[in-house]
Short mmCIF file of C-alpha atoms in Angstrom, two decimals:
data_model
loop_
_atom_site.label_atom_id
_atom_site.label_comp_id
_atom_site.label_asym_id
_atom_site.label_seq_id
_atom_site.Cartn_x
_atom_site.Cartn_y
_atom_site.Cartn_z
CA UNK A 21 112.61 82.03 115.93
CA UNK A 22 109.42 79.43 116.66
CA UNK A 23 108.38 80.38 119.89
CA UNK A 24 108.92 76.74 121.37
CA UNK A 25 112.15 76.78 120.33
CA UNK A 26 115.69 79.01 120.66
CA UNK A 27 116.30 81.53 117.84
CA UNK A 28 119.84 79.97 115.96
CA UNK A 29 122.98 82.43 117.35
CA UNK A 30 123.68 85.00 114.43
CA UNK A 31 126.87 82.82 113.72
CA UNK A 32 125.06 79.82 112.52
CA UNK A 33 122.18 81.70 111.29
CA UNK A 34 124.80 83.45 108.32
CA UNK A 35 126.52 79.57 108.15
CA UNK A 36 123.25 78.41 107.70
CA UNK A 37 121.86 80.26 104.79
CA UNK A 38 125.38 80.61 103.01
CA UNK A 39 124.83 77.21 102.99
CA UNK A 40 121.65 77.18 101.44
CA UNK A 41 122.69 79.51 98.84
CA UNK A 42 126.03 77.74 98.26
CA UNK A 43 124.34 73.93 97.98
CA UNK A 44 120.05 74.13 97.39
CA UNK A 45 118.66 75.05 94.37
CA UNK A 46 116.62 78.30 94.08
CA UNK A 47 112.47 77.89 93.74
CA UNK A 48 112.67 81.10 91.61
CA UNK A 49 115.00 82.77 90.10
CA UNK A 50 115.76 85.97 88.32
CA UNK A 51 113.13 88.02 90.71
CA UNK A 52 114.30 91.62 89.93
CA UNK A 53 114.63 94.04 92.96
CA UNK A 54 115.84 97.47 93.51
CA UNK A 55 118.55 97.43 95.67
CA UNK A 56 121.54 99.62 96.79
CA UNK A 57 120.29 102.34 93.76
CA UNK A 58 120.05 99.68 90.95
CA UNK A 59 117.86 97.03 89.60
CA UNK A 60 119.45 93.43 90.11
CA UNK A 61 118.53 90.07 89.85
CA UNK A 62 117.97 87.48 92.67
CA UNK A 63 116.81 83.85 93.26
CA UNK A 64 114.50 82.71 96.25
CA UNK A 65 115.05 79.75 98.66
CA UNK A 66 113.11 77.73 101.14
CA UNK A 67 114.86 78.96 104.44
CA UNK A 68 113.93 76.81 107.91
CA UNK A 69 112.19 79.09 110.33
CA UNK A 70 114.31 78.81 113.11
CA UNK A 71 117.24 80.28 110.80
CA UNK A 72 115.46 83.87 110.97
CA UNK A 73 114.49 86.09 113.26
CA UNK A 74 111.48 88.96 112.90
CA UNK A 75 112.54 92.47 112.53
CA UNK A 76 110.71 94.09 115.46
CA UNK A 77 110.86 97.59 113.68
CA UNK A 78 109.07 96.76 110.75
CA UNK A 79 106.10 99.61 109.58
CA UNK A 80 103.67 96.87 110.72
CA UNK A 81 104.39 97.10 114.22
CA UNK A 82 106.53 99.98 115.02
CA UNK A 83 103.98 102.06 116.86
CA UNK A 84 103.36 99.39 119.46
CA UNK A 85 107.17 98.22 119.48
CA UNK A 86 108.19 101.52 120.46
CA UNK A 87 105.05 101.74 123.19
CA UNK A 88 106.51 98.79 124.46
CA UNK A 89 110.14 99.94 124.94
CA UNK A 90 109.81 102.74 126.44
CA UNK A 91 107.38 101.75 128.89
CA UNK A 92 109.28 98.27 129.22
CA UNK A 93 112.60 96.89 127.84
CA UNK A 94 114.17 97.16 123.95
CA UNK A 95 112.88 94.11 122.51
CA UNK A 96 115.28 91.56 121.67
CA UNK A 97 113.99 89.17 118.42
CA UNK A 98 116.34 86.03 119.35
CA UNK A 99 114.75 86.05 123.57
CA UNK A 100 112.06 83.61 123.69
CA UNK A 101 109.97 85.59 125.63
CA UNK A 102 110.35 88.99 123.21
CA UNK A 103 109.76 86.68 120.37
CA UNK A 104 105.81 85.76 121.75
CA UNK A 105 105.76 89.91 122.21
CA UNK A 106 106.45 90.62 118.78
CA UNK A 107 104.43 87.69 117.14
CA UNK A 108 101.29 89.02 119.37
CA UNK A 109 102.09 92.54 117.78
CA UNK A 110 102.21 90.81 114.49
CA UNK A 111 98.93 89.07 114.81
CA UNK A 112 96.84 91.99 116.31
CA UNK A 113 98.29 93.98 113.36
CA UNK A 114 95.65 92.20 111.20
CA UNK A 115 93.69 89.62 112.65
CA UNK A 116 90.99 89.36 110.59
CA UNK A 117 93.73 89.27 107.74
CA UNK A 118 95.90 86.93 109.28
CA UNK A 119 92.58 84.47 110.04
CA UNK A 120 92.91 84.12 105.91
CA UNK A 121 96.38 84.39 105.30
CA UNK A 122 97.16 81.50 107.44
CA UNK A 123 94.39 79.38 106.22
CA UNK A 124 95.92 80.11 102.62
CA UNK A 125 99.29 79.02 103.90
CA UNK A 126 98.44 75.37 105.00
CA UNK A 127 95.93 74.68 102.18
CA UNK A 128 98.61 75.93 99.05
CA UNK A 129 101.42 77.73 100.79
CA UNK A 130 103.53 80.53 100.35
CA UNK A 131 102.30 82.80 97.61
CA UNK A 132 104.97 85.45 97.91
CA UNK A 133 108.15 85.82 98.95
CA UNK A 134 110.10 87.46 101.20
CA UNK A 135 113.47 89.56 101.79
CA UNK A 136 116.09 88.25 104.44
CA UNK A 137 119.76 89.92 104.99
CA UNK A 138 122.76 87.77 105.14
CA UNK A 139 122.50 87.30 109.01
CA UNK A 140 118.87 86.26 108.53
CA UNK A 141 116.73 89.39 109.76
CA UNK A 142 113.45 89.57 108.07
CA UNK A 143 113.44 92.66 105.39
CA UNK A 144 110.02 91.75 103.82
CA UNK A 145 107.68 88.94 105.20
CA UNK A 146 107.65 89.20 109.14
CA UNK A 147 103.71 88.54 109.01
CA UNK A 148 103.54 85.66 106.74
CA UNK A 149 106.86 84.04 108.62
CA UNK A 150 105.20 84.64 112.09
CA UNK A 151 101.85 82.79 110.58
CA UNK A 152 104.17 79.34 109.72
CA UNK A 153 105.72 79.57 113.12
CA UNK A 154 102.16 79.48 114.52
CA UNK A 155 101.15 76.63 112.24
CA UNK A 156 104.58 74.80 112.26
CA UNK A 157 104.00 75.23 116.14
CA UNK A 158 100.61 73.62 116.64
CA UNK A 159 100.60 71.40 114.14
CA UNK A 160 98.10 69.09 116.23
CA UNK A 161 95.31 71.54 114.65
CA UNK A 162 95.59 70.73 110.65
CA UNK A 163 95.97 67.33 111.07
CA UNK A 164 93.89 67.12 108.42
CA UNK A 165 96.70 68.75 105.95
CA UNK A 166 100.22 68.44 104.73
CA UNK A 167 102.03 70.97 106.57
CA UNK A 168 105.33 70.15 106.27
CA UNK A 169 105.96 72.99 103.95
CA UNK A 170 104.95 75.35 106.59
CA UNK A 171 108.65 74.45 108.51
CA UNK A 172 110.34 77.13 105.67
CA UNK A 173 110.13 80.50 104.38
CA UNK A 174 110.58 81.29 101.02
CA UNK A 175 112.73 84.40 100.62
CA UNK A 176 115.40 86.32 98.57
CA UNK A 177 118.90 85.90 100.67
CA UNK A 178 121.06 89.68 100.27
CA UNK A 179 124.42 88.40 99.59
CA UNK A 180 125.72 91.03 101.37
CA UNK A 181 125.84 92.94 104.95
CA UNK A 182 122.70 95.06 104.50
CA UNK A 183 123.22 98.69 106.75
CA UNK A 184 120.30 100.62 107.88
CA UNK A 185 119.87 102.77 105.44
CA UNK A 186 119.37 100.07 102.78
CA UNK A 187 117.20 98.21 105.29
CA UNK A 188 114.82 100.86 106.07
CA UNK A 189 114.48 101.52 102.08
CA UNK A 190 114.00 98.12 101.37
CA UNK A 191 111.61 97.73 104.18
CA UNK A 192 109.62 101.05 102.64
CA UNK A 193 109.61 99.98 99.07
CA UNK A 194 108.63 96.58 99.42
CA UNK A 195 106.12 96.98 102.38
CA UNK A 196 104.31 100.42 102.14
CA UNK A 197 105.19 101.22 98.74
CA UNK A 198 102.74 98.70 97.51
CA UNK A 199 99.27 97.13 97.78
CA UNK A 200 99.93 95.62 101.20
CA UNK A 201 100.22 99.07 102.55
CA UNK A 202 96.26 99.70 103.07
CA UNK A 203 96.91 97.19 105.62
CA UNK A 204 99.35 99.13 107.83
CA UNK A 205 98.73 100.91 111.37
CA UNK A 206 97.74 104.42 109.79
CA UNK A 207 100.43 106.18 111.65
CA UNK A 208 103.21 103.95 110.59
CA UNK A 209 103.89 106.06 107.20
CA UNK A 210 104.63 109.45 109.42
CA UNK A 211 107.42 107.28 110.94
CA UNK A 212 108.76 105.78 108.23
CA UNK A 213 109.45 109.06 106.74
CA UNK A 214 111.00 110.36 109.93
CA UNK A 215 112.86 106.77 110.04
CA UNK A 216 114.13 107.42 106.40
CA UNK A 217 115.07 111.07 107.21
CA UNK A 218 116.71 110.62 109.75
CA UNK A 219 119.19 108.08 107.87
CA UNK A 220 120.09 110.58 104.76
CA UNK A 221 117.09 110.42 102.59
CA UNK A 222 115.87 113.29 100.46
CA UNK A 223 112.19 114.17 100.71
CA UNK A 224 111.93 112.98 96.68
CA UNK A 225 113.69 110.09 97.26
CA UNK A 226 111.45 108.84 100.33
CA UNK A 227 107.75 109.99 97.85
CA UNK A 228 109.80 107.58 95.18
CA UNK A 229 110.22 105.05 98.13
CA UNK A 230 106.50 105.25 99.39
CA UNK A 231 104.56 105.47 96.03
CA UNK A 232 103.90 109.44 96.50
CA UNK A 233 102.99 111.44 93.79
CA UNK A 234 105.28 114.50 95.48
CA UNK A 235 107.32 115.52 98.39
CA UNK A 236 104.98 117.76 99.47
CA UNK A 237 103.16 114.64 101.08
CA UNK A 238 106.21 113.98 102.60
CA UNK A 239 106.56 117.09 104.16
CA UNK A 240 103.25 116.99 105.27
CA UNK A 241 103.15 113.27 106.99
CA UNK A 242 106.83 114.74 108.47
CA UNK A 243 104.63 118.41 110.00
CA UNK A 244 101.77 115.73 110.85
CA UNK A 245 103.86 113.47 112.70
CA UNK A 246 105.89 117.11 114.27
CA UNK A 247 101.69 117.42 116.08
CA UNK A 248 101.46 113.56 116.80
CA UNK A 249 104.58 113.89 119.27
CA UNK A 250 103.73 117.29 120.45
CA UNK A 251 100.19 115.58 121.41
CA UNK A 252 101.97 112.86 122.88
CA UNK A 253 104.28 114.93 125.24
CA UNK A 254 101.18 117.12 126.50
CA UNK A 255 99.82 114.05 128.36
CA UNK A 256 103.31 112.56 129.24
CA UNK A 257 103.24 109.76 126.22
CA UNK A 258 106.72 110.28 124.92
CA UNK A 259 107.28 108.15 121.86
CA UNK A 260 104.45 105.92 122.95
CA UNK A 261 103.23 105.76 119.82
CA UNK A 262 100.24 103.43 120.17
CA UNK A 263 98.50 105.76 121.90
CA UNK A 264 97.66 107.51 118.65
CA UNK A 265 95.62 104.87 117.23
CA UNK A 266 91.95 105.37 115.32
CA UNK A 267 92.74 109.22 115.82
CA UNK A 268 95.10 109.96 112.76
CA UNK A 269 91.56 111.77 110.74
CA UNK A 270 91.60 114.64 113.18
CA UNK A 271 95.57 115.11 113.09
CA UNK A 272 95.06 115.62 109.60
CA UNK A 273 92.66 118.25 109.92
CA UNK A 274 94.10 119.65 113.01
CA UNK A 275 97.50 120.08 111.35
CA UNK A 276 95.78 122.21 108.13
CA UNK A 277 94.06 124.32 111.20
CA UNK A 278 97.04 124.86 112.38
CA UNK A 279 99.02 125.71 109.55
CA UNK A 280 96.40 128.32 108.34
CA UNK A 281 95.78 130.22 111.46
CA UNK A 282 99.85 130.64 112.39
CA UNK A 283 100.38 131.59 108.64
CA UNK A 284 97.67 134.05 108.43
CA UNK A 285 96.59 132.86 105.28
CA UNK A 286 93.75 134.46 103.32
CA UNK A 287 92.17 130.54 104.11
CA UNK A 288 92.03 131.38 107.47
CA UNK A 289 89.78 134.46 108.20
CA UNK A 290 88.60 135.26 111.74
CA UNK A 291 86.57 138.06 113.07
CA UNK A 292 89.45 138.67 115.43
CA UNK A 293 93.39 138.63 115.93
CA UNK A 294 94.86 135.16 117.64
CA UNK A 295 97.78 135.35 118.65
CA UNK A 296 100.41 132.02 119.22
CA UNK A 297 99.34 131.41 122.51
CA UNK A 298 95.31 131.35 122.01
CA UNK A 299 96.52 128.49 118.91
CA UNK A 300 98.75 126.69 121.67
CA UNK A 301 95.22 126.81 123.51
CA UNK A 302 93.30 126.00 119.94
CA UNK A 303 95.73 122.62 120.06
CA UNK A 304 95.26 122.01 123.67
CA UNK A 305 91.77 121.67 123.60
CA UNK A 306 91.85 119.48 120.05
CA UNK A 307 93.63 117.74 121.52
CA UNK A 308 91.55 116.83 124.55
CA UNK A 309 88.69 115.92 122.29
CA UNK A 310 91.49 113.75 120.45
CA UNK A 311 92.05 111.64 123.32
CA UNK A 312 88.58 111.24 124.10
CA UNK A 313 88.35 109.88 120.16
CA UNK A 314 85.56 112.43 119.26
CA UNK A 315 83.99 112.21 115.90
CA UNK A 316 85.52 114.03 113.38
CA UNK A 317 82.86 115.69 111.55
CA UNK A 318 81.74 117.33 114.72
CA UNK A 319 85.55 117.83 115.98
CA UNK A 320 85.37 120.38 112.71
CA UNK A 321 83.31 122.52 114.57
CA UNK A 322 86.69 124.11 116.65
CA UNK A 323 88.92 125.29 114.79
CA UNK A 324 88.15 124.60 110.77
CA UNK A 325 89.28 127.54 108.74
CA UNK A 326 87.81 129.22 106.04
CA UNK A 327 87.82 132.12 103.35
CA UNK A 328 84.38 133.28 104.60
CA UNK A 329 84.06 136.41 106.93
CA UNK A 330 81.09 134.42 108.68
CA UNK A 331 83.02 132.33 111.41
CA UNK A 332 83.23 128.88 110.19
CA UNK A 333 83.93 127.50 113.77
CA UNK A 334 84.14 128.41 117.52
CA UNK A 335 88.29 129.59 117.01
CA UNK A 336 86.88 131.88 114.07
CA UNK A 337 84.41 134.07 116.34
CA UNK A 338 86.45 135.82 119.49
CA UNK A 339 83.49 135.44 121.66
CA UNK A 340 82.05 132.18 121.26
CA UNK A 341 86.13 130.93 121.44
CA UNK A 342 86.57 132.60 124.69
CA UNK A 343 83.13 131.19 126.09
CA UNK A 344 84.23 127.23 124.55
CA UNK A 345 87.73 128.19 125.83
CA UNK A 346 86.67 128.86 129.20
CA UNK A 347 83.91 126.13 129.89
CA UNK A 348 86.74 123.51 128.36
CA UNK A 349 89.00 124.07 130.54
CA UNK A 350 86.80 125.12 133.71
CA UNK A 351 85.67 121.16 132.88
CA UNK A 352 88.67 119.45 132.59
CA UNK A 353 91.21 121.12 135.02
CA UNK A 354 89.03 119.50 137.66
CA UNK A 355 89.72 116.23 136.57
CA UNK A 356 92.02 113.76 138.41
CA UNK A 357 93.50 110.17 137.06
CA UNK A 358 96.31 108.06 137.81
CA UNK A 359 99.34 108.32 136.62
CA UNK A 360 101.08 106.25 133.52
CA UNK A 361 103.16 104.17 136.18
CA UNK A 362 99.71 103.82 138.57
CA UNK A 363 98.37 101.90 135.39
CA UNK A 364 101.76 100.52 134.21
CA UNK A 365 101.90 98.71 137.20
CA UNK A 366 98.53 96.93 137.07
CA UNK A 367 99.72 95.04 133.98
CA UNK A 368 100.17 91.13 134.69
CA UNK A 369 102.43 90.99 131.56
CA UNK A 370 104.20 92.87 129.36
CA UNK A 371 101.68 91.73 126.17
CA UNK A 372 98.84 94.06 128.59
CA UNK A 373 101.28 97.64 128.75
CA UNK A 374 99.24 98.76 125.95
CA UNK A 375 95.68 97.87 127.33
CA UNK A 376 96.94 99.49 130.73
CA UNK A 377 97.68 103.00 128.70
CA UNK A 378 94.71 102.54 126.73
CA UNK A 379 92.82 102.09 130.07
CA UNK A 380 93.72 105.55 131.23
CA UNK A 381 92.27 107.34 128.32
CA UNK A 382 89.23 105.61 128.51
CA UNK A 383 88.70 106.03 131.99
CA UNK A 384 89.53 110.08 131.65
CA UNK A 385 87.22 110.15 128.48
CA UNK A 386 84.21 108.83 131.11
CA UNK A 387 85.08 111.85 133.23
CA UNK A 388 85.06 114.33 130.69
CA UNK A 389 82.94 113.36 127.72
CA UNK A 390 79.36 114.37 129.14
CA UNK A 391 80.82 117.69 129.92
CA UNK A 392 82.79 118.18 126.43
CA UNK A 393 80.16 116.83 124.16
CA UNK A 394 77.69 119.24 125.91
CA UNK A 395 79.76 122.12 125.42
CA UNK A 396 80.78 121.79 121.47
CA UNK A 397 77.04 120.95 121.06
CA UNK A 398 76.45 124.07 123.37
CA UNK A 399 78.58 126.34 120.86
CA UNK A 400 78.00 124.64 117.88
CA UNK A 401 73.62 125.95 117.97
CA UNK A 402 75.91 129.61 118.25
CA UNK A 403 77.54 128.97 115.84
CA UNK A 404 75.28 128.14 113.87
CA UNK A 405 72.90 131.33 115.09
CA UNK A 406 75.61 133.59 114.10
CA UNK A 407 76.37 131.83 111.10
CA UNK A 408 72.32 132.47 110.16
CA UNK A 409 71.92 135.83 112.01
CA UNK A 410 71.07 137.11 108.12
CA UNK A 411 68.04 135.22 108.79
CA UNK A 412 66.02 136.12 111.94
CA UNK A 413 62.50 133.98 110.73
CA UNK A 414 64.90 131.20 111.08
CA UNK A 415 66.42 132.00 114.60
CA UNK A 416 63.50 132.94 115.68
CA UNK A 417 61.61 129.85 114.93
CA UNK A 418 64.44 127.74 116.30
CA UNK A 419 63.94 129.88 119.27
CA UNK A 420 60.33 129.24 119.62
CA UNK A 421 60.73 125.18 119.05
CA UNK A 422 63.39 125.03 121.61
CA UNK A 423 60.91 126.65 124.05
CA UNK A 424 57.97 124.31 123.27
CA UNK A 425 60.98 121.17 124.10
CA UNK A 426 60.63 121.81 127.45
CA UNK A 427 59.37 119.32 129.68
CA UNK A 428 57.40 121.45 132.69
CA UNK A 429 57.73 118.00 134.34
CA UNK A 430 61.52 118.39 134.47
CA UNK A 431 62.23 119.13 138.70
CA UNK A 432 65.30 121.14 137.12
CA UNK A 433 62.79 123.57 135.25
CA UNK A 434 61.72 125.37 138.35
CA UNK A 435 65.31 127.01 139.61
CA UNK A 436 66.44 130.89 140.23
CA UNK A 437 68.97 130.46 137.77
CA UNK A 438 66.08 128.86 135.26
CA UNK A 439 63.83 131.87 136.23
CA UNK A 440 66.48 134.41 136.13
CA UNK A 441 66.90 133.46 132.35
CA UNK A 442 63.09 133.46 131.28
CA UNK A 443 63.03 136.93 132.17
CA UNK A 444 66.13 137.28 129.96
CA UNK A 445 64.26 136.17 127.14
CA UNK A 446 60.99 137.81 127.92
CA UNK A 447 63.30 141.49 127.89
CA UNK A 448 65.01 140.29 124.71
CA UNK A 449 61.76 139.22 123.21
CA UNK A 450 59.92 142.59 123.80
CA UNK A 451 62.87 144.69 122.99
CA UNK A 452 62.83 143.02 119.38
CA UNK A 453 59.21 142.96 119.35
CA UNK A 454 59.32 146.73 119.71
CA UNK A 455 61.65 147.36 117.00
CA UNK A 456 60.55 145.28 114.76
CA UNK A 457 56.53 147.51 114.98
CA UNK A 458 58.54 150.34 115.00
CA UNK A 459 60.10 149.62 111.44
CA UNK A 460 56.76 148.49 109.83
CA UNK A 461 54.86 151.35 111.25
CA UNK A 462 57.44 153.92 109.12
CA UNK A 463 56.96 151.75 105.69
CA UNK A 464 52.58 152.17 106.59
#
């Protein structure tokens, strides 16, 4: 498992710890755990390192484990080389938290323990065993401490073969069904539950697993998730699920959006009739401003639903959707960038695949974002003008401000197109202006 070292063959890993069981006496015993639908009693040992071996699926690191394989190789946790991978996964997981975990480990060790099956795969515990391999492996930096304790992990040995079923539940209830879970990649949970659906469980049993009050939650990280991959797809990111990261807020939102507008729910009212394919378009855009990681209060503005009959986004009016619709896309169907294996191929290792793919969304955000940001901001004062038209002092004077903004300096003021539109506004202006006298002169 240490990274300087070879991983122990499975054989002598299970000949190893039998022994350990069989002949070394337990540093705790009676630690209760639920396990294979009951609640039994087991005692830990000290385990050397190099007689386990991570568990590169763990709800830590799956998202970037399954980046990595399909843009690479499967990850094997006994190869040398995969073993660095997984151990860099670990430790960007976390860093700040690892920075204190490990300095807890070689000043009073091991404060909790751990879950290994028979063959020595890591159930429980991949972080904290991945932080002694990095301390048992440079020792020449605590030379100042005792660290000899940092050569074992202390762990509850399953005296049985463990399937993966009763891994992946194991793996839930000890790892996100607890405090440590605030610590996880946010989209690890939707996976889980697909993980643990997939295998047999009910929707109950996987709330019960993950610390859910319902299985409605379920359901909903399950129909969250269903948007994550359909995201993913649209930009060719098939199961590449790193690619998702800091955006989970406006999957949450989007998928309630979503839900309302295809349902026709009373929640969702609109001024006109969209039909599945102007939603497919409502998603396509979100998700544009998704990649581009676009602040979520002001993401909102597209397509949040409401009971009102005054349009509580751009999706909610017909015309300002159709204008948004058509700038959006008039913007970013223009756009060219490299594809996946372009940037793929500039990676000098396999630890930089991710910072390749994360490359290409930045560099197609700095194509788009000027354009994008101007056009929600664009739609968002009509929004806001239709959402106030009860209210024509305030239009008006929000009118008249914008007018004394400009700058006459500006070389841009003094244009056709500029012109063409002051005479709009002068037509618009006297036309109200006319109605307006008209109405007071009737109530003289």
């Amino acid at each position: 498992m240490p990274t300087k070292t070879q991983a122990l063959s499975e054989d002598l890993r299970i000949k190893t710890l039998n022994a350990i069981k069989t002949n070394d006496s337990p540093i705790m015993t009676g630690v209760k755990l639920f396990y294979k639908g009951q609640e039994r009693k087991f005692d830990v040992y000290q385990i050397p390192l190099e007689s386990l071996v991570y568990n590169p699926y763990n709800g830590r690191i799956g998202t970037k484990v399954k980046t990595f394989e399909v843009t690479s190789h499967k990850l094997n946790p006994e190869n040398e080389e995969d073993i660095s991978i997984i151990e860099q996964f670990l430790w960007d997981s976390s860093s700040e938290r690892n920075k204190k975990t490990l300095k807890s480990l070689v000043k009073i060790g091991q404060q909790e323990y751990g879950i290994v099956t028979k063959n020595g795969y890591i159930i429980d515990g991949n972080r904290r065993a991945s932080l002694l391999n990095k301390i048992n492996n440079n020792k020449g930096d605590y030379k100042n401490y005792d660290v000899r304790h940092c050569k074992y992990f202390n762990a509850i040995i399953l005296d049985d073969n463990v399937g993966q079923k009763e891994i992946l539940q194991l793996e839930t209830m000890y790892q996100m069904g607890r405090e440590e879970k605030l610590d996880y990649n946010a989209t690890e949970k939707y996976l889980k539950c697909q993980q643990l659906k997939e295998v047999g469980y009910s929707l109950d049993d996987i709330a019960d697993m993950m610390g859910e009050s319902n299985s409605k939650n379920i359901q909903k990280y399950l129909d969250i998730l269903s948007l994550m991959d359909q995201y993913l797809d649209y930009y060719g990111y098939n199961n590449m699920y790193a690619m998702l990261d800091k955006r989970e807020g406006q999957f949450v939102d989007l998928n309630n959006y979503e839900k309302a507008y295809r349902n026709r729910s009373g929640n969702a009212k609109t001024n006109w009739n969209p039909q599945d394919d102007d939603i497919s378009e409502m998603l396509e855009i979100s998700f544009d401003y998704i990649r581009a990681q676009y602040e979520g209060k002001e993401f909102r503005n597209i397509a949040k639903n409401g009971k009102s009959s005054v349009p509580q986004s751009f999706f909610a009016s017909k015309k300002l959707w159709e204008e948004f619709r058509d700038k959006h896309f008039e913007t970013v169907e223009t756009i060219e960038e490299d594809t996946i294996e372009d940037f793929l191929s500039r990676a000098d290792s396999n630890d930089e695949i991710i910072d390749s793919l994360t490359e290409r969304d930045e560099e197609w955000t700095k194509k788009v974002i000027d354009s994008i940001k101007q056009n929600l901001k664009h739609s968002k004062s009509k929004l806001d003008n239709i959402q106030e038209a009860d209210k024509p002092l305030t239009l008006l004077d929000r009118a008249k401000n914008a007018l004394l903004e400009i700058d006459e300096n500006q070389d841009s003021l003094y244009s056709e197109s500029v012109l063409s539109t002051i005479k709009e506004i002068n037509s618009l202006a006297y036309d109200l202006s006319k109605t307006v006298k008209k109405h007071l002169n009737k109530m003289v």
